[in-house]
Short mmCIF file of C-alpha atoms in Angstrom, two decimals:
data_model
loop_
_atom_site.label_atom_id
_atom_site.label_comp_id
_atom_site.label_asym_id
_atom_site.label_seq_id
_atom_site.Cartn_x
_atom_site.Cartn_y
_atom_site.Cartn_z
CA MET A 643 12.11 4.44 -29.95
CA GLY A 644 10.66 2.94 -26.79
CA ILE A 645 13.82 3.66 -24.82
CA ILE A 646 14.00 7.22 -26.09
CA SER A 647 10.43 8.03 -24.98
CA PHE A 648 11.08 6.36 -21.73
CA VAL A 649 14.11 8.49 -20.92
CA GLY A 650 12.56 11.58 -22.24
CA PHE A 651 9.42 11.50 -20.09
CA THR A 652 11.38 10.47 -16.99
CA LEU A 653 13.74 13.31 -17.32
CA LEU A 654 10.87 15.74 -17.94
CA VAL A 655 9.16 14.78 -14.66
CA ALA A 656 12.50 15.07 -12.75
CA ILE A 657 13.16 18.62 -14.04
CA ILE A 658 9.61 19.80 -13.23
CA SER A 659 9.89 18.34 -9.77
CA TYR A 660 13.26 20.03 -9.25
CA LEU A 661 11.91 23.51 -10.40
CA ALA A 662 8.86 23.17 -8.24
CA THR A 663 10.93 22.46 -5.03
CA ARG A 664 14.06 24.42 -5.50
CA LYS A 665 12.86 27.07 -2.98
CA THR A 666 12.02 24.58 -0.29
CA ASP A 667 13.86 25.32 2.98
CA GLU A 668 15.80 22.08 3.45
CA THR A 669 17.13 23.16 6.84
CA SER A 670 13.63 22.77 8.25
CA SER A 671 12.50 19.36 9.25
CA ASP A 672 8.84 20.34 8.66
CA GLY A 673 9.62 21.73 5.16
CA TYR A 674 11.63 18.64 4.33
CA PHE A 675 9.23 16.09 5.67
CA LEU A 676 5.93 17.63 5.01
CA GLY A 677 6.48 20.27 2.31
CA GLY A 678 5.39 22.87 4.90
CA ARG A 679 1.85 21.52 5.07
CA SER A 680 1.00 23.02 1.71
CA LEU A 681 -0.54 20.17 -0.31
CA THR A 682 -3.76 20.74 -1.98
CA ALA A 683 -6.65 18.30 -2.69
CA VAL A 684 -5.60 17.49 -6.23
CA VAL A 685 -1.96 16.96 -5.27
CA ILE A 686 -2.91 14.80 -2.31
CA ALA A 687 -5.29 12.68 -4.47
CA GLY A 688 -2.71 12.23 -7.27
CA SER A 689 -0.05 11.52 -4.74
CA LEU A 690 -2.20 8.96 -2.97
CA LEU A 691 -3.04 7.31 -6.36
CA LEU A 692 0.64 6.99 -7.39
CA THR A 693 1.77 5.84 -3.88
CA ASN A 694 -0.64 3.00 -3.90
CA LEU A 695 -0.62 2.20 -7.66
CA SER A 696 2.88 0.95 -7.90
CA THR A 697 4.04 -2.22 -9.42
CA GLU A 698 3.27 -4.35 -6.40
CA GLN A 699 -0.31 -3.34 -7.07
CA ILE A 700 -0.30 -3.26 -10.88
CA VAL A 701 1.86 -6.28 -11.41
CA GLY A 702 0.77 -8.16 -8.30
CA LEU A 703 -2.94 -7.62 -8.62
CA ASN A 704 -3.02 -8.30 -12.39
CA GLY A 705 -1.08 -11.42 -11.74
CA SER A 706 -3.72 -12.41 -9.23
CA SER A 707 -6.61 -11.57 -11.56
CA TYR A 708 -4.83 -13.65 -14.27
CA SER A 709 -5.06 -16.58 -11.95
CA GLU A 710 -8.36 -15.91 -10.11
CA GLY A 711 -10.38 -13.20 -11.94
CA ILE A 712 -12.25 -10.26 -10.84
CA LEU A 713 -12.72 -11.23 -7.25
CA VAL A 714 -9.41 -9.61 -6.39
CA MET A 715 -10.84 -6.19 -6.99
CA ALA A 716 -11.87 -6.19 -3.33
CA TRP A 717 -8.38 -4.81 -2.62
CA GLU A 718 -9.17 -1.73 -4.77
CA THR A 719 -12.81 -1.06 -4.42
CA LEU A 720 -13.03 -1.64 -0.65
CA ALA A 721 -10.10 0.84 -0.26
CA ALA A 722 -12.50 3.53 -1.23
CA ILE A 723 -14.65 2.85 2.06
CA ALA A 724 -11.55 2.97 4.13
CA MET A 725 -10.53 6.29 2.63
CA VAL A 726 -14.01 7.77 3.45
CA ILE A 727 -13.66 6.57 7.10
CA THR A 728 -10.24 8.05 7.27
CA ALA A 729 -11.50 11.44 5.83
CA ILE A 730 -14.47 11.58 8.37
CA PHE A 731 -13.01 10.04 11.41
CA LEU A 732 -9.18 9.91 11.60
CA LEU A 733 -7.88 12.89 9.59
CA PRO A 734 -9.73 15.62 11.72
CA ARG A 735 -8.17 14.05 14.80
CA TYR A 736 -4.69 13.87 13.34
CA LEU A 737 -4.72 17.51 12.15
CA LYS A 738 -6.32 18.68 15.40
CA GLY A 739 -3.36 17.40 17.40
CA GLY A 740 -0.86 18.74 14.74
CA ILE A 741 0.35 15.23 14.12
CA THR A 742 3.27 14.75 11.60
CA THR A 743 3.72 11.03 12.15
CA VAL A 744 1.30 8.45 13.41
CA PRO A 745 3.69 7.34 16.18
CA GLN A 746 3.51 10.91 17.54
CA PHE A 747 -0.09 10.36 18.33
CA LEU A 748 0.77 7.16 20.14
CA GLU A 749 3.43 9.04 22.23
CA ARG A 750 0.81 11.49 23.36
CA ARG A 751 -1.89 8.93 23.98
CA TYR A 752 0.37 6.31 25.60
CA ASP A 753 4.11 7.07 26.05
CA THR A 754 7.44 7.30 24.28
CA THR A 755 8.19 3.61 24.51
CA THR A 756 4.94 2.76 22.62
CA LYS A 757 5.86 5.24 20.05
CA ALA A 758 9.33 3.77 19.63
CA ILE A 759 7.98 0.20 19.29
CA THR A 760 5.53 1.32 16.65
CA SER A 761 8.22 3.22 14.72
CA GLY A 762 10.49 0.11 14.90
CA LEU A 763 7.67 -2.07 13.49
CA PHE A 764 6.99 0.43 10.64
CA LEU A 765 10.66 0.58 9.75
CA THR A 766 11.13 -3.18 9.93
CA GLY A 767 8.09 -3.75 7.72
CA TYR A 768 9.39 -1.25 5.23
CA VAL A 769 12.92 -2.71 4.93
CA VAL A 770 11.96 -6.43 5.06
CA VAL A 771 8.71 -6.39 3.17
CA PHE A 772 7.40 -3.28 1.36
CA LEU A 773 10.45 -1.71 -0.10
CA PRO A 774 12.00 -4.90 -1.44
CA ILE A 775 8.63 -5.97 -3.01
CA VAL A 776 8.36 -2.45 -4.74
CA LEU A 777 11.93 -2.84 -6.10
CA TYR A 778 11.45 -6.45 -7.25
CA SER A 779 7.96 -5.95 -8.81
CA GLY A 780 9.17 -2.80 -10.56
CA SER A 781 12.28 -4.55 -11.87
CA LEU A 782 10.30 -7.41 -13.15
CA ALA A 783 8.04 -5.12 -15.05
CA ILE A 784 10.84 -2.99 -16.56
CA SER A 785 12.98 -6.05 -17.35
CA THR A 786 10.02 -7.85 -19.09
CA MET A 787 8.80 -4.88 -21.00
CA PHE A 788 12.23 -3.93 -22.47
CA ASP A 789 13.53 -7.55 -22.58
CA VAL A 790 16.62 -6.44 -20.55
CA PRO A 791 18.22 -9.95 -20.54
CA GLU A 792 18.30 -9.80 -24.33
CA LEU A 793 19.21 -6.07 -24.40
CA LEU A 794 22.26 -6.49 -22.06
CA GLY A 795 23.02 -10.12 -22.74
CA VAL A 796 22.59 -11.18 -19.11
CA SER A 797 20.53 -13.83 -17.32
CA LYS A 798 16.99 -13.05 -16.16
CA GLU A 799 18.24 -13.02 -12.50
CA TRP A 800 21.03 -10.52 -13.28
CA SER A 801 18.60 -8.25 -15.21
CA ILE A 802 16.39 -8.02 -12.10
CA ILE A 803 19.38 -7.17 -9.88
CA ILE A 804 20.49 -4.44 -12.36
CA CYS A 805 16.93 -2.93 -12.44
CA VAL A 806 16.72 -3.15 -8.62
CA ILE A 807 19.93 -1.12 -8.22
CA GLY A 808 18.83 1.47 -10.83
CA ILE A 809 15.44 1.98 -9.34
CA GLY A 810 16.83 1.97 -5.82
CA VAL A 811 19.47 4.63 -6.48
CA ILE A 812 17.11 6.96 -8.51
CA GLY A 813 14.33 6.57 -5.94
CA SER A 814 16.73 7.28 -3.06
CA ILE A 815 17.82 10.61 -4.69
CA TYR A 816 14.19 11.67 -5.15
CA ALA A 817 13.13 10.77 -1.58
CA ILE A 818 16.18 11.52 0.55
CA PHE A 819 17.32 14.68 -1.12
CA GLY A 820 14.04 16.05 -2.53
CA GLY A 821 11.68 15.64 0.54
CA LEU A 822 7.98 14.94 0.44
CA LYS A 823 7.20 17.98 -1.66
CA ALA A 824 9.35 16.79 -4.53
CA VAL A 825 7.80 13.37 -4.32
CA ALA A 826 4.26 14.83 -4.24
CA VAL A 827 4.89 17.07 -7.32
CA SER A 828 6.32 14.12 -9.35
CA ASP A 829 3.50 11.84 -8.20
CA THR A 830 0.85 14.34 -9.46
CA ILE A 831 2.38 14.51 -12.91
CA ASN A 832 2.88 10.68 -13.04
CA ALA A 833 -0.77 10.20 -11.84
CA VAL A 834 -2.03 11.77 -14.97
CA GLY A 835 0.24 9.68 -17.14
CA LEU A 836 -0.55 6.54 -15.19
CA LEU A 837 -4.40 7.05 -15.65
CA ILE A 838 -3.84 7.65 -19.39
CA GLY A 839 -1.44 4.77 -19.88
CA GLY A 840 -3.10 2.45 -17.42
CA ILE A 841 -6.48 2.82 -19.30
CA MET A 842 -4.70 2.38 -22.67
CA ILE A 843 -3.69 -1.16 -21.79
CA PRO A 844 -7.17 -2.67 -21.32
CA VAL A 845 -8.41 -0.52 -24.29
CA PHE A 846 -5.77 -1.92 -26.74
CA GLY A 847 -6.23 -5.30 -25.23
CA LEU A 848 -10.00 -5.27 -25.79
CA LEU A 849 -9.54 -3.95 -29.27
CA GLU A 850 -7.32 -6.85 -30.16
CA ILE A 851 -9.77 -9.33 -28.63
CA GLY A 852 -12.75 -7.68 -30.42
CA ASP A 853 -10.99 -7.21 -33.78
CA GLY A 854 -11.08 -3.41 -33.44
CA SER A 855 -14.29 -3.15 -31.27
CA ILE A 856 -14.10 -2.49 -27.62
CA SER A 857 -17.72 -3.64 -27.00
CA GLU A 858 -17.17 -6.86 -28.97
CA GLY A 859 -13.97 -7.39 -26.99
CA ILE A 860 -15.84 -7.05 -23.61
CA ASN A 861 -18.48 -9.41 -24.85
CA THR A 862 -15.99 -12.01 -26.04
CA LEU A 863 -13.98 -11.72 -22.87
CA MET A 864 -16.89 -12.18 -20.53
CA THR A 865 -18.63 -14.96 -22.54
CA THR A 866 -15.47 -17.07 -23.07
CA ASN A 867 -14.19 -16.66 -19.58
CA PRO A 868 -17.25 -16.43 -17.30
CA GLU A 869 -15.36 -17.99 -14.38
CA LYS A 870 -13.19 -14.89 -14.28
CA PHE A 871 -16.00 -12.61 -13.59
CA LYS A 872 -17.35 -14.12 -10.40
CA VAL A 873 -16.83 -11.44 -7.72
CA ILE A 874 -17.77 -13.84 -4.83
CA GLY A 875 -14.69 -15.83 -3.81
CA ASP A 876 -14.96 -19.50 -2.85
CA SER A 877 -13.53 -20.78 0.44
CA ASP A 878 -10.31 -21.92 -1.43
CA SER A 879 -9.76 -18.59 -3.17
CA SER A 880 -7.32 -15.89 -2.14
CA ILE A 881 -10.21 -13.74 -0.95
CA PRO A 882 -13.14 -15.88 0.34
CA PHE A 883 -16.22 -13.77 0.40
CA ALA A 884 -16.52 -13.78 4.19
CA THR A 885 -13.09 -12.17 4.60
CA ILE A 886 -14.50 -9.02 3.04
CA PHE A 887 -16.44 -8.39 6.32
CA THR A 888 -13.53 -9.47 8.67
CA GLY A 889 -9.82 -8.84 8.05
CA MET A 890 -10.17 -7.20 4.65
CA MET A 891 -11.66 -4.00 5.98
CA LEU A 892 -9.24 -3.87 8.88
CA VAL A 893 -6.31 -4.11 6.41
CA GLN A 894 -7.82 -1.34 4.30
CA LEU A 895 -8.31 0.87 7.33
CA PHE A 896 -4.78 0.32 8.52
CA TYR A 897 -3.37 1.07 5.10
CA TRP A 898 -5.33 4.18 4.30
CA GLY A 899 -5.73 5.56 7.77
CA THR A 900 -2.59 4.72 9.79
CA ASN A 901 0.17 3.58 7.40
CA GLN A 902 2.72 6.35 7.50
CA ALA A 903 3.67 6.11 3.78
CA ILE A 904 0.09 6.78 2.84
CA ILE A 905 -1.37 9.05 5.50
CA GLN A 906 1.63 11.26 5.42
CA ARG A 907 0.16 12.70 2.21
CA ALA A 908 -3.02 13.81 3.89
CA LEU A 909 -1.03 15.09 6.95
CA GLY A 910 0.75 17.45 4.58
CA ALA A 911 -2.58 19.13 3.68
CA LYS A 912 -2.68 22.87 4.22
CA ASN A 913 -6.02 22.44 6.01
CA LEU A 914 -8.63 19.82 6.90
CA LYS A 915 -10.89 20.71 3.94
CA GLU A 916 -8.15 20.15 1.35
CA GLY A 917 -7.09 16.82 3.11
CA GLN A 918 -10.73 15.60 3.15
CA LYS A 919 -11.34 16.59 -0.50
CA GLY A 920 -8.06 14.89 -1.46
CA LEU A 921 -9.03 11.65 0.21
CA LEU A 922 -12.50 11.59 -1.27
CA LEU A 923 -11.23 12.43 -4.71
CA GLY A 924 -8.74 9.59 -4.26
CA SER A 925 -11.63 7.31 -3.20
CA PHE A 926 -13.39 7.82 -6.46
CA LEU A 927 -10.23 7.03 -8.33
CA LYS A 928 -9.90 3.76 -6.42
CA ILE A 929 -13.37 2.71 -7.59
CA LEU A 930 -11.95 2.95 -11.13
CA GLY A 931 -8.79 1.16 -10.07
CA PRO A 932 -9.92 -2.38 -11.31
CA ILE A 933 -9.87 -1.13 -14.87
CA ILE A 934 -6.03 -0.69 -14.44
CA VAL A 935 -5.06 -3.37 -11.94
CA VAL A 936 -7.55 -6.18 -12.52
CA LEU A 937 -8.98 -6.13 -16.04
CA PRO A 938 -5.61 -6.36 -17.82
CA GLY A 939 -4.91 -9.65 -15.97
CA ILE A 940 -8.06 -11.13 -17.32
CA ILE A 941 -7.34 -9.93 -20.80
CA ALA A 942 -3.83 -11.46 -20.59
CA PHE A 943 -5.38 -14.78 -19.53
CA HIS A 944 -7.57 -14.69 -22.61
CA LEU A 945 -4.87 -13.68 -25.05
CA PHE A 946 -2.26 -15.99 -23.83
CA ASN A 947 -4.69 -18.93 -23.20
CA GLY A 948 -3.64 -19.17 -19.49
CA GLU A 949 -0.17 -20.54 -20.66
CA LEU A 950 2.12 -18.09 -18.84
CA GLU A 951 4.44 -19.85 -16.46
CA VAL A 952 4.63 -16.95 -14.02
CA ALA A 953 1.28 -15.16 -13.31
CA ASP A 954 3.07 -12.00 -12.11
CA GLU A 955 4.52 -11.61 -15.76
CA ALA A 956 0.99 -11.30 -17.14
CA TYR A 957 0.88 -7.43 -17.06
CA PRO A 958 4.24 -6.50 -18.51
CA THR A 959 3.90 -9.18 -21.16
CA LEU A 960 0.53 -7.83 -22.16
CA VAL A 961 1.92 -4.30 -22.35
CA SER A 962 4.64 -5.45 -24.77
CA ARG A 963 2.08 -7.17 -26.95
CA VAL A 964 -0.78 -4.73 -27.27
CA LEU A 965 1.03 -1.31 -27.21
CA PRO A 966 2.93 0.24 -30.26
CA VAL A 967 6.66 0.39 -29.49
CA SER A 968 6.71 4.18 -28.98
CA LEU A 969 3.81 3.91 -26.45
CA VAL A 970 5.60 1.07 -24.64
CA GLY A 971 8.39 3.59 -23.85
CA PHE A 972 5.92 6.13 -22.60
CA PHE A 973 4.05 3.79 -20.46
CA ALA A 974 7.24 2.27 -19.01
CA ALA A 975 8.30 5.76 -18.04
CA VAL A 976 4.84 6.28 -16.27
CA LEU A 977 5.18 2.89 -14.67
CA PHE A 978 8.66 3.75 -13.56
CA GLY A 979 7.22 6.85 -12.02
CA ALA A 980 4.72 4.73 -10.01
CA ILE A 981 7.58 2.46 -8.97
CA LEU A 982 9.46 5.50 -7.68
CA SER A 983 6.38 6.84 -6.01
CA SER A 984 5.87 3.84 -3.78
CA PHE A 985 9.54 3.46 -3.03
CA ASN A 986 9.97 7.20 -2.48
CA SER A 987 6.86 7.37 -0.10
CA ALA A 988 7.97 4.42 2.09
CA LEU A 989 11.51 5.71 2.18
CA ASN A 990 10.51 9.29 2.94
CA SER A 991 8.24 8.22 5.68
CA SER A 992 10.99 6.02 7.06
CA VAL A 993 13.33 9.00 7.16
CA THR A 994 10.55 10.92 8.91
CA LEU A 995 9.94 8.21 11.47
CA PHE A 996 13.68 7.83 12.27
CA GLY A 997 14.49 11.47 12.32
CA LEU A 998 11.65 12.70 14.47
CA ASP A 999 10.62 9.63 16.47
CA ILE A 1000 13.95 7.86 17.14
CA TYR A 1001 17.04 10.15 16.44
CA LYS A 1002 15.50 13.24 18.07
CA GLU A 1003 13.95 11.31 20.91
CA TYR A 1004 16.58 8.82 21.86
CA ILE A 1005 19.94 9.57 20.08
CA ASN A 1006 20.27 13.35 20.28
CA LYS A 1007 17.58 15.19 22.16
CA GLU A 1008 19.32 18.55 21.60
CA ALA A 1009 19.57 18.10 17.87
CA SER A 1010 18.75 21.12 15.67
CA GLU A 1011 16.30 20.67 12.79
CA LYS A 1012 19.20 20.66 10.45
CA GLN A 1013 20.86 17.80 12.34
CA VAL A 1014 17.55 15.91 12.44
CA VAL A 1015 17.23 16.18 8.61
CA LYS A 1016 20.84 15.13 8.07
CA ALA A 1017 20.49 12.03 10.30
CA GLY A 1018 17.23 11.13 8.63
CA LYS A 1019 18.88 11.28 5.15
CA SER A 1020 21.82 9.20 6.32
CA PHE A 1021 19.41 6.59 7.74
CA GLY A 1022 17.48 6.65 4.40
CA VAL A 1023 20.58 5.79 2.43
CA LEU A 1024 21.15 2.84 4.67
CA LEU A 1025 17.57 1.67 4.43
CA ALA A 1026 17.68 1.91 0.59
CA ILE A 1027 20.85 -0.29 0.45
CA LEU A 1028 19.24 -2.90 2.69
CA ALA A 1029 16.05 -2.90 0.62
CA MET A 1030 18.12 -3.38 -2.64
CA ALA A 1031 20.03 -6.31 -1.02
CA VAL A 1032 16.72 -8.08 -0.08
CA ALA A 1033 14.72 -7.42 -3.15
CA PRO A 1034 16.17 -10.16 -5.47
CA PHE A 1035 15.19 -12.81 -3.03
CA ILE A 1036 11.35 -11.88 -3.33
CA ALA A 1037 11.38 -13.96 -6.52
CA LYS A 1038 11.06 -17.10 -4.25
CA ALA A 1039 8.13 -15.87 -2.26
CA GLY A 1040 5.29 -17.03 -4.71
CA SER A 1041 2.46 -14.65 -5.44
CA LEU A 1042 3.73 -11.08 -4.88
CA PHE A 1043 0.48 -9.56 -3.70
CA ASP A 1044 -0.63 -12.48 -1.38
CA TYR A 1045 2.87 -12.56 0.21
CA LEU A 1046 2.80 -8.76 0.76
CA GLN A 1047 -0.63 -8.77 2.41
CA GLU A 1048 -0.01 -11.73 4.66
CA VAL A 1049 3.35 -10.66 5.89
CA ASN A 1050 2.15 -7.12 6.49
CA GLY A 1051 -0.25 -8.56 9.21
CA ILE A 1052 2.71 -8.78 11.59
CA TYR A 1053 2.57 -5.02 12.18
CA SER A 1054 -0.57 -3.72 10.50
CA ILE A 1055 -3.23 -5.16 12.84
CA PRO A 1056 -1.40 -4.50 16.13
CA ILE A 1057 -0.77 -0.88 15.12
CA LEU A 1058 -4.42 -0.42 14.13
CA THR A 1059 -5.56 -1.97 17.37
CA ILE A 1060 -3.72 0.43 19.65
CA ILE A 1061 -4.73 3.53 17.50
CA VAL A 1062 -8.50 2.52 17.52
CA VAL A 1063 -8.35 1.86 21.31
CA GLY A 1064 -6.35 5.04 21.77
CA TYR A 1065 -9.00 7.24 20.07
CA LEU A 1066 -12.11 5.47 21.45
CA THR A 1067 -11.07 5.23 25.05
CA LYS A 1068 -9.69 7.64 27.58
CA LYS A 1069 -8.64 5.54 30.47
CA VAL A 1070 -6.60 2.65 28.93
CA PRO A 1071 -2.99 3.08 30.17
CA ALA A 1072 0.33 3.04 28.32
CA ILE A 1073 1.17 -0.49 29.49
CA ALA A 1074 -1.93 -1.72 27.58
CA GLY A 1075 -0.58 -0.14 24.40
CA LYS A 1076 2.80 -1.87 24.75
CA ILE A 1077 1.25 -5.24 25.58
CA GLY A 1078 -1.29 -4.88 22.75
CA ILE A 1079 1.28 -4.18 20.01
CA ILE A 1080 3.74 -6.77 21.11
CA SER A 1081 1.10 -9.53 21.70
CA GLY A 1082 -0.45 -8.75 18.42
CA SER A 1083 2.71 -9.19 16.51
CA VAL A 1084 3.91 -12.23 18.40
CA LEU A 1085 0.56 -14.03 18.18
CA TYR A 1086 0.28 -13.39 14.50
CA ILE A 1087 3.83 -14.64 13.80
CA ILE A 1088 3.11 -17.78 15.82
CA SER A 1089 -0.19 -18.30 13.98
CA GLN A 1090 0.96 -17.82 10.43
CA PHE A 1091 4.59 -19.04 10.47
CA ILE A 1092 4.52 -21.84 13.05
CA ILE A 1093 1.16 -23.32 13.67
CA LYS A 1094 -0.30 -22.84 10.16
CA PRO A 1095 2.52 -24.64 8.27
CA ILE A 1096 2.40 -27.55 10.80
CA LEU A 1097 -1.35 -27.99 10.54
CA GLN A 1098 -1.45 -27.64 6.65
CA GLY A 1099 1.54 -29.96 6.24
CA ASN A 1100 -0.08 -32.58 8.50
CA ALA A 1101 -3.41 -32.33 6.57
CA VAL A 1102 -1.65 -32.73 3.16
CA GLU A 1103 0.35 -35.75 4.37
CA ALA A 1104 -2.78 -37.33 5.80
CA ALA A 1105 -4.55 -36.88 2.45
CA LYS A 1106 -1.65 -38.43 0.49
CA ALA A 1107 -1.65 -41.34 2.93
CA ASN A 1108 -5.34 -41.87 1.99
CA GLY A 1109 -4.54 -42.03 -1.65
CA ILE A 1110 -5.24 -38.44 -2.68
CA THR A 1111 -2.86 -37.37 -5.44
CA ASP A 1112 -4.74 -34.69 -7.31
CA LEU A 1113 -2.80 -31.41 -6.99
CA VAL A 1114 -5.97 -29.32 -7.03
CA GLU A 1115 -7.70 -31.44 -4.31
CA LEU A 1116 -4.53 -31.33 -2.23
CA GLY A 1117 -4.44 -27.56 -2.48
CA ARG A 1118 -8.00 -27.31 -1.31
CA ILE A 1119 -7.21 -29.57 1.63
CA GLU A 1120 -4.22 -27.49 2.47
CA THR A 1121 -6.27 -24.24 2.37
CA SER A 1122 -9.07 -25.57 4.49
CA ALA A 1123 -6.73 -26.90 7.18
CA TYR A 1124 -6.24 -23.48 8.71
CA PRO A 1125 -8.28 -20.23 8.86
CA HIS A 1126 -7.61 -17.66 6.07
CA PHE A 1127 -5.01 -15.01 7.22
CA LEU A 1128 -7.61 -12.22 6.95
CA HIS A 1129 -9.86 -14.18 9.41
CA VAL A 1130 -6.83 -14.57 11.71
CA MET A 1131 -6.23 -10.85 11.54
CA ALA A 1132 -9.79 -10.11 12.58
CA ILE A 1133 -9.70 -12.69 15.47
CA LEU A 1134 -6.43 -11.20 16.85
CA PHE A 1135 -7.73 -7.66 16.34
CA VAL A 1136 -10.68 -8.49 18.66
CA VAL A 1137 -8.44 -10.50 21.08
CA ASN A 1138 -6.01 -7.53 21.51
CA ILE A 1139 -8.81 -5.02 22.00
CA ILE A 1140 -10.22 -7.26 24.75
CA ILE A 1141 -6.67 -7.53 26.34
CA MET A 1142 -6.27 -3.79 26.27
CA LEU A 1143 -9.73 -3.05 27.70
CA ILE A 1144 -9.24 -5.55 30.46
CA ILE A 1145 -5.92 -3.89 31.38
CA GLY A 1146 -7.59 -0.50 31.17
CA LYS A 1147 -10.33 -1.74 33.61
CA LEU A 1148 -7.88 -3.14 36.13
CA TYR A 1149 -5.15 -0.46 35.83
CA PRO A 1150 -6.74 2.74 34.33
CA ARG A 1151 -5.04 6.04 33.78
CA GLU A 1152 -5.06 8.33 36.70
CA GLU A 1153 -6.02 11.19 34.38
CA ALA A 1154 -8.32 10.70 31.33
CA TYR A 1155 -6.64 11.49 27.96
CA GLU A 1156 -7.92 14.59 26.09
CA GLN A 1157 -6.60 15.62 22.79
CA GLN A 1158 -5.65 19.19 22.64
CA TYR A 1159 -6.13 21.47 19.59
CA THR A 1160 -2.76 22.79 18.56
CA LYS A 1161 -4.19 25.25 16.09
CA GLU A 1162 -1.36 24.39 13.65
CA VAL A 1163 -3.94 23.63 10.95
CA ASP A 1164 -7.38 24.91 10.25
CA ILE A 1165 -9.76 22.03 11.01
CA THR A 1166 -12.90 23.32 9.59
CA PRO A 1167 -14.32 20.26 7.86
CA TRP A 1168 -15.48 20.29 4.23
CA LYS A 1169 -19.27 20.52 4.34
CA TYR A 1170 -19.88 17.87 1.72
CA THR A 1171 -17.60 15.22 3.23
CA LYS A 1172 -20.34 12.95 4.59
CA ILE A 1173 -22.50 13.27 1.50
CA VAL A 1174 -19.73 12.47 -0.93
CA GLY A 1175 -18.50 9.70 1.46
CA ALA A 1176 -22.00 8.09 1.35
CA ILE A 1177 -22.10 8.31 -2.47
CA VAL A 1178 -18.68 6.60 -2.65
CA CYS A 1179 -19.88 3.75 -0.34
CA LEU A 1180 -23.09 3.28 -2.41
CA ILE A 1181 -21.11 2.99 -5.61
CA VAL A 1182 -18.94 0.29 -4.11
CA ILE A 1183 -21.84 -1.66 -2.92
CA SER A 1184 -23.55 -1.32 -6.33
CA THR A 1185 -20.44 -2.55 -8.02
CA TYR A 1186 -20.61 -5.77 -5.95
CA ILE A 1187 -24.28 -6.19 -6.51
CA TYR A 1188 -23.86 -5.73 -10.34
CA PHE A 1189 -21.12 -8.36 -10.73
CA ASN A 1190 -22.87 -10.80 -8.39
#
């Protein structure tokens, strides 16, 4: 029954997406990549929700909350503030310049080499980190919910590989041959299903805990697990409270304001009003996000007595326990849509970056739009294959979500740095952009993957030599031996800005940069943007005050 409902719902979404996009002009690079700048606020909000709420979020964050509790909600609630900043500050500037990709702005502000380096970093991050994690976490969820090893008579490792290939192939067909509009339509449909299904999980879980009463379930959960409802993280937690004011906000601003896979949704808006309304609607949904991506992990901790061997299996195991069999199939289909959404978005934006920023610029300057689209699709196929090859190895990376966020720092903060400097200054030259992005990446790699392991290893060895054998205490010593990666991000962000400003002072541009209005999109702002944005920020702050 579960398999039937899973297949039925998945096919329904695919058919609707096909019918909604069958008239799209696939010979136009703009129509392929951006859906002809026709996305409305509701479509943008739904698409943003699904793009972000994939299994690396749902499985990864619930795994983290299973281990640490509600403090990990910072990844969700603080995203709302970043979306407000994007709607007010960044989106008007993107649409004013007729920007279709973030690197296009960098080309205009700096030069083509800066754009190429940035596109290369985005693409490397997608193929090495983001796409494989989406595929692996999605495969882990599907494999656990349907007990694929038992169903197919294979090992757990092979069940993951089979699911990775299945998700990768289907996602590639959506993204590469459907374009952004097909992805956005399917995202909107799945967003409704994900909200319904995502809320069902904690509801059924609380009903089981409270013997049929949600309020009693909440009371029991909070009174028996008070340590899981501490929103302020200690220094040895994955999110120490101080990091909220340093690297956390920078990561959020990068993700929601400059990450091509995310911002491409808003760049496809038919005008600035729709883009701003879509982002702000999405920000309200993000505030509700912890109900879906944090609370179930705490419920799983309670129901399973904290005895699961792998924390990242908490969510799919909970789904299998609390949902009726028929609803498991429906929710698996919705979750499958979320998996495809993140995979499709990253793959589609990769195709966009390669087609417009690399192929058209460096490989075939005279290429027609049809040739650009064809080249982009070919590159997308290659990228999908590489991601499927890397995905099974993610099992050895530890916590999915922590691994994703730390490794993303290699390219997220350097890119954010040169964008911020690019918008806020007029005289900083192109050489500063190139140095800023390269130094940011290199310094972060040296910090996190060379210096950090050495210092932490030395600290642990010294502790053992002094007779300390308790694993918890050794873990605290290891954590305190080096600054948290979010603090490192903030430090390097400031360092790189200073480097770029010094270069700008010594070797300023001969002509100050001025952004031109291309008139491709109506950039009349929504008159309630700032008011609604302020309300969103107040709700986020109030949430922290309440749980504190």
